[in-house]
């Protein structure tokens, strides 16, 4: 599965990619990095064809998972003509103002859309939050990731386990 890590503050080039790559035991997928005044983003390549990150002049759109699109033809999955066609379809639908997240997409997904001009970021997950997103906040920084270990490494929180995770582990044996 693909993963990402986003910081609203610029991070030294290569640091987020290194932290994201460290979660893979071997054969780390290709990781794309984006940087600007809006912050930094690292995202590993998606296993689902057509859902690679898409960047326009104004936005960066990332899709984790391979949601079915109820508003568009999904032949891009088998045609393999454009590696970003699914991501672009979601982005264009959102940009038009017609996106209805709970009715237009089906299956596990997490989506990140960054506005490079306004420095705002939108995060959307499927209704069951099948692909969870984790957040770290301090006074100046917000870091959001689809992988808790990459988030902990990027925010120097590796040895600081939060109380919710401790209780979750005690109750369920997993976090």
Coordinates of C-alpha atoms in Angstrom, one line a residue:
X1 CA 0.0 0.0 0.0
X2 CA 1.0 3.6 -0.5
X3 CA 1.8 5.9 2.4
X4 CA 2.4 9.7 2.8
X5 CA 3.6 12.2 5.3
X6 CA 2.8 15.9 5.2
X7 CA 4.2 18.8 7.2
X8 CA 2.8 22.3 7.0
X9 CA 6.4 23.5 7.6
X10 CA 9.1 23.0 5.0
X11 CA 11.3 20.0 6.0
X12 CA 14.8 19.4 4.7
X13 CA 14.7 17.7 1.3
X14 CA 15.1 13.9 1.7
X15 CA 14.2 13.7 5.4
X16 CA 10.5 12.8 5.0
X17 CA 11.3 10.4 2.1
X18 CA 14.0 8.7 4.3
X19 CA 11.5 8.3 7.2
X20 CA 8.8 7.0 4.9
X21 CA 11.3 4.5 3.3
X22 CA 12.3 3.2 6.7
X23 CA 8.9 1.6 7.3
X24 CA 9.5 -0.9 4.5
X25 CA 11.5 -4.0 5.5
X26 CA 13.0 -4.3 2.0
X27 CA 12.3 -3.1 -1.6
X28 CA 11.0 0.3 -0.7
X29 CA 8.8 1.7 -3.4
X30 CA 9.7 4.9 -5.2
X31 CA 9.0 7.9 -3.0
X32 CA 8.0 11.3 -4.5
X33 CA 8.8 14.5 -2.5
X34 CA 7.2 17.9 -2.9
X35 CA 8.4 21.1 -1.2
X36 CA 7.3 24.7 -1.1
X37 CA 6.3 27.6 1.2
X38 CA 3.2 25.5 2.1
X39 CA 5.3 22.8 3.6
X40 CA 6.6 19.4 2.6
X41 CA 5.1 16.1 1.4
X42 CA 6.5 12.6 0.7
X43 CA 4.4 9.9 -0.8
X44 CA 5.3 6.4 -1.9
X45 CA 4.0 5.1 -5.2
X46 CA 0.5 3.7 -5.2
X47 CA 0.1 0.0 -6.1
X48 CA -3.2 0.8 -7.9
X49 CA -2.7 1.9 -11.5
X50 CA -4.0 5.4 -12.2
X51 CA -3.6 6.7 -8.6
X52 CA -0.1 8.3 -8.6
X53 CA 0.2 11.8 -7.1
X54 CA -1.0 14.6 -9.4
X55 CA 0.4 18.2 -9.2
X56 CA -1.1 21.2 -10.9
X57 CA 0.0 24.8 -10.6
X58 CA -2.3 25.3 -7.6
X59 CA -2.6 21.9 -5.9
X60 CA -1.1 18.6 -5.1
X61 CA -3.5 15.7 -4.9
X62 CA -2.6 12.3 -3.4
X63 CA -4.8 9.2 -3.3
X64 CA -4.0 6.2 -1.1
X65 CA -5.7 3.0 -2.0
X66 CA -7.7 2.4 -5.2
X67 CA -11.2 3.6 -4.7
X68 CA -13.9 2.9 -7.3
X69 CA -15.2 6.0 -8.9
X70 CA -19.0 6.2 -9.2
X71 CA -18.8 9.4 -11.2
X72 CA -16.3 8.4 -13.9
X73 CA -15.2 5.6 -16.2
X74 CA -12.5 3.5 -14.5
X75 CA -11.1 1.9 -17.7
X76 CA -7.8 3.6 -16.8
X77 CA -7.1 0.7 -14.4
X78 CA -6.7 -1.7 -17.2
X79 CA -5.7 0.6 -20.1
X80 CA -2.6 1.9 -18.3
X81 CA -2.5 5.0 -20.4
X82 CA -2.0 7.6 -17.7
X83 CA -0.6 6.8 -14.2
X84 CA -2.5 9.8 -12.7
X85 CA -5.9 9.4 -14.4
X86 CA -7.8 8.3 -11.3
X87 CA -6.2 10.9 -9.1
X88 CA -6.9 13.6 -11.8
X89 CA -10.6 12.5 -12.0
X90 CA -11.0 12.8 -8.2
X91 CA -9.1 16.2 -8.3
X92 CA -11.2 17.6 -11.1
X93 CA -14.5 16.4 -9.4
X94 CA -13.4 18.1 -6.1
X95 CA -12.3 21.2 -8.0
X96 CA -15.7 21.5 -9.7
X97 CA -17.4 21.5 -6.3
X98 CA -19.5 18.5 -7.2
X99 CA -17.6 15.9 -5.1
X100 CA -19.8 14.0 -2.6
X101 CA -17.1 11.9 -0.8
X102 CA -19.4 9.3 0.7
X103 CA -21.3 8.7 -2.5
X104 CA -18.8 9.2 -5.3
X105 CA -16.0 6.9 -4.0
X106 CA -16.2 3.4 -2.8
X107 CA -13.6 1.3 -1.0
X108 CA -10.7 2.1 1.3
X109 CA -9.0 5.3 0.6
X110 CA -7.3 8.3 2.1
X111 CA -6.9 11.5 0.1
X112 CA -4.7 14.6 0.6
X113 CA -5.2 17.8 -1.4
X114 CA -2.7 20.6 -0.7
X115 CA -3.4 24.2 -1.9
X116 CA 0.1 25.5 -2.6
X117 CA -1.1 29.2 -2.7
X118 CA -3.3 29.3 0.5
X119 CA -1.1 26.7 2.3
X120 CA -4.3 24.8 3.3
X121 CA -4.5 21.0 3.2
X122 CA -7.6 18.8 3.0
X123 CA -7.6 15.2 4.2
X124 CA -10.4 12.8 3.5
X125 CA -10.8 9.1 4.4
X126 CA -13.4 6.6 3.6
X127 CA -16.4 6.3 6.0
X128 CA -14.8 3.5 8.0
X129 CA -11.4 5.2 8.0
X130 CA -9.9 1.9 6.7
X131 CA -6.7 3.8 6.0
X132 CA -6.2 5.8 9.2
X133 CA -4.4 9.1 9.3
X134 CA -2.2 10.1 12.3
X135 CA -1.5 13.6 13.4
X136 CA 1.2 15.4 15.4
X137 CA 0.7 19.1 16.4
X138 CA 2.8 21.5 18.3
X139 CA 2.8 25.3 18.4
X140 CA 4.0 25.9 14.8
X141 CA 3.8 22.5 13.1
X142 CA 1.1 20.0 12.0
X143 CA 2.4 16.7 10.6
X144 CA -0.1 14.2 9.2
X145 CA 0.8 10.7 8.0
X146 CA -0.8 7.5 7.0
X147 CA 1.9 5.6 8.9
X148 CA 2.4 6.1 12.7
X149 CA 6.1 5.1 12.6
X150 CA 7.0 7.5 9.8
X151 CA 5.1 10.2 11.7
X152 CA 7.0 9.4 15.0
X153 CA 10.4 9.5 13.3
X154 CA 9.6 12.7 11.5
X155 CA 8.5 14.5 14.7
X156 CA 11.1 13.0 17.1
X157 CA 8.4 11.2 19.0
X158 CA 9.7 7.6 18.6
X159 CA 9.9 6.9 22.3
X160 CA 6.8 9.0 23.3
X161 CA 3.8 6.7 23.1
X162 CA 0.5 8.5 23.6
X163 CA -2.0 7.3 26.2
X164 CA -4.7 6.4 23.6
X165 CA -2.2 4.0 21.8
X166 CA -1.2 2.5 25.1
X167 CA -4.8 1.7 26.0
X168 CA -5.6 0.5 22.5
X169 CA -2.7 -1.9 22.7
X170 CA -3.7 -3.2 26.2
X171 CA -7.3 -3.7 25.1
X172 CA -6.8 -5.1 21.6
X173 CA -3.2 -6.2 21.4
X174 CA -2.6 -3.9 18.4
X175 CA -2.4 -0.2 17.7

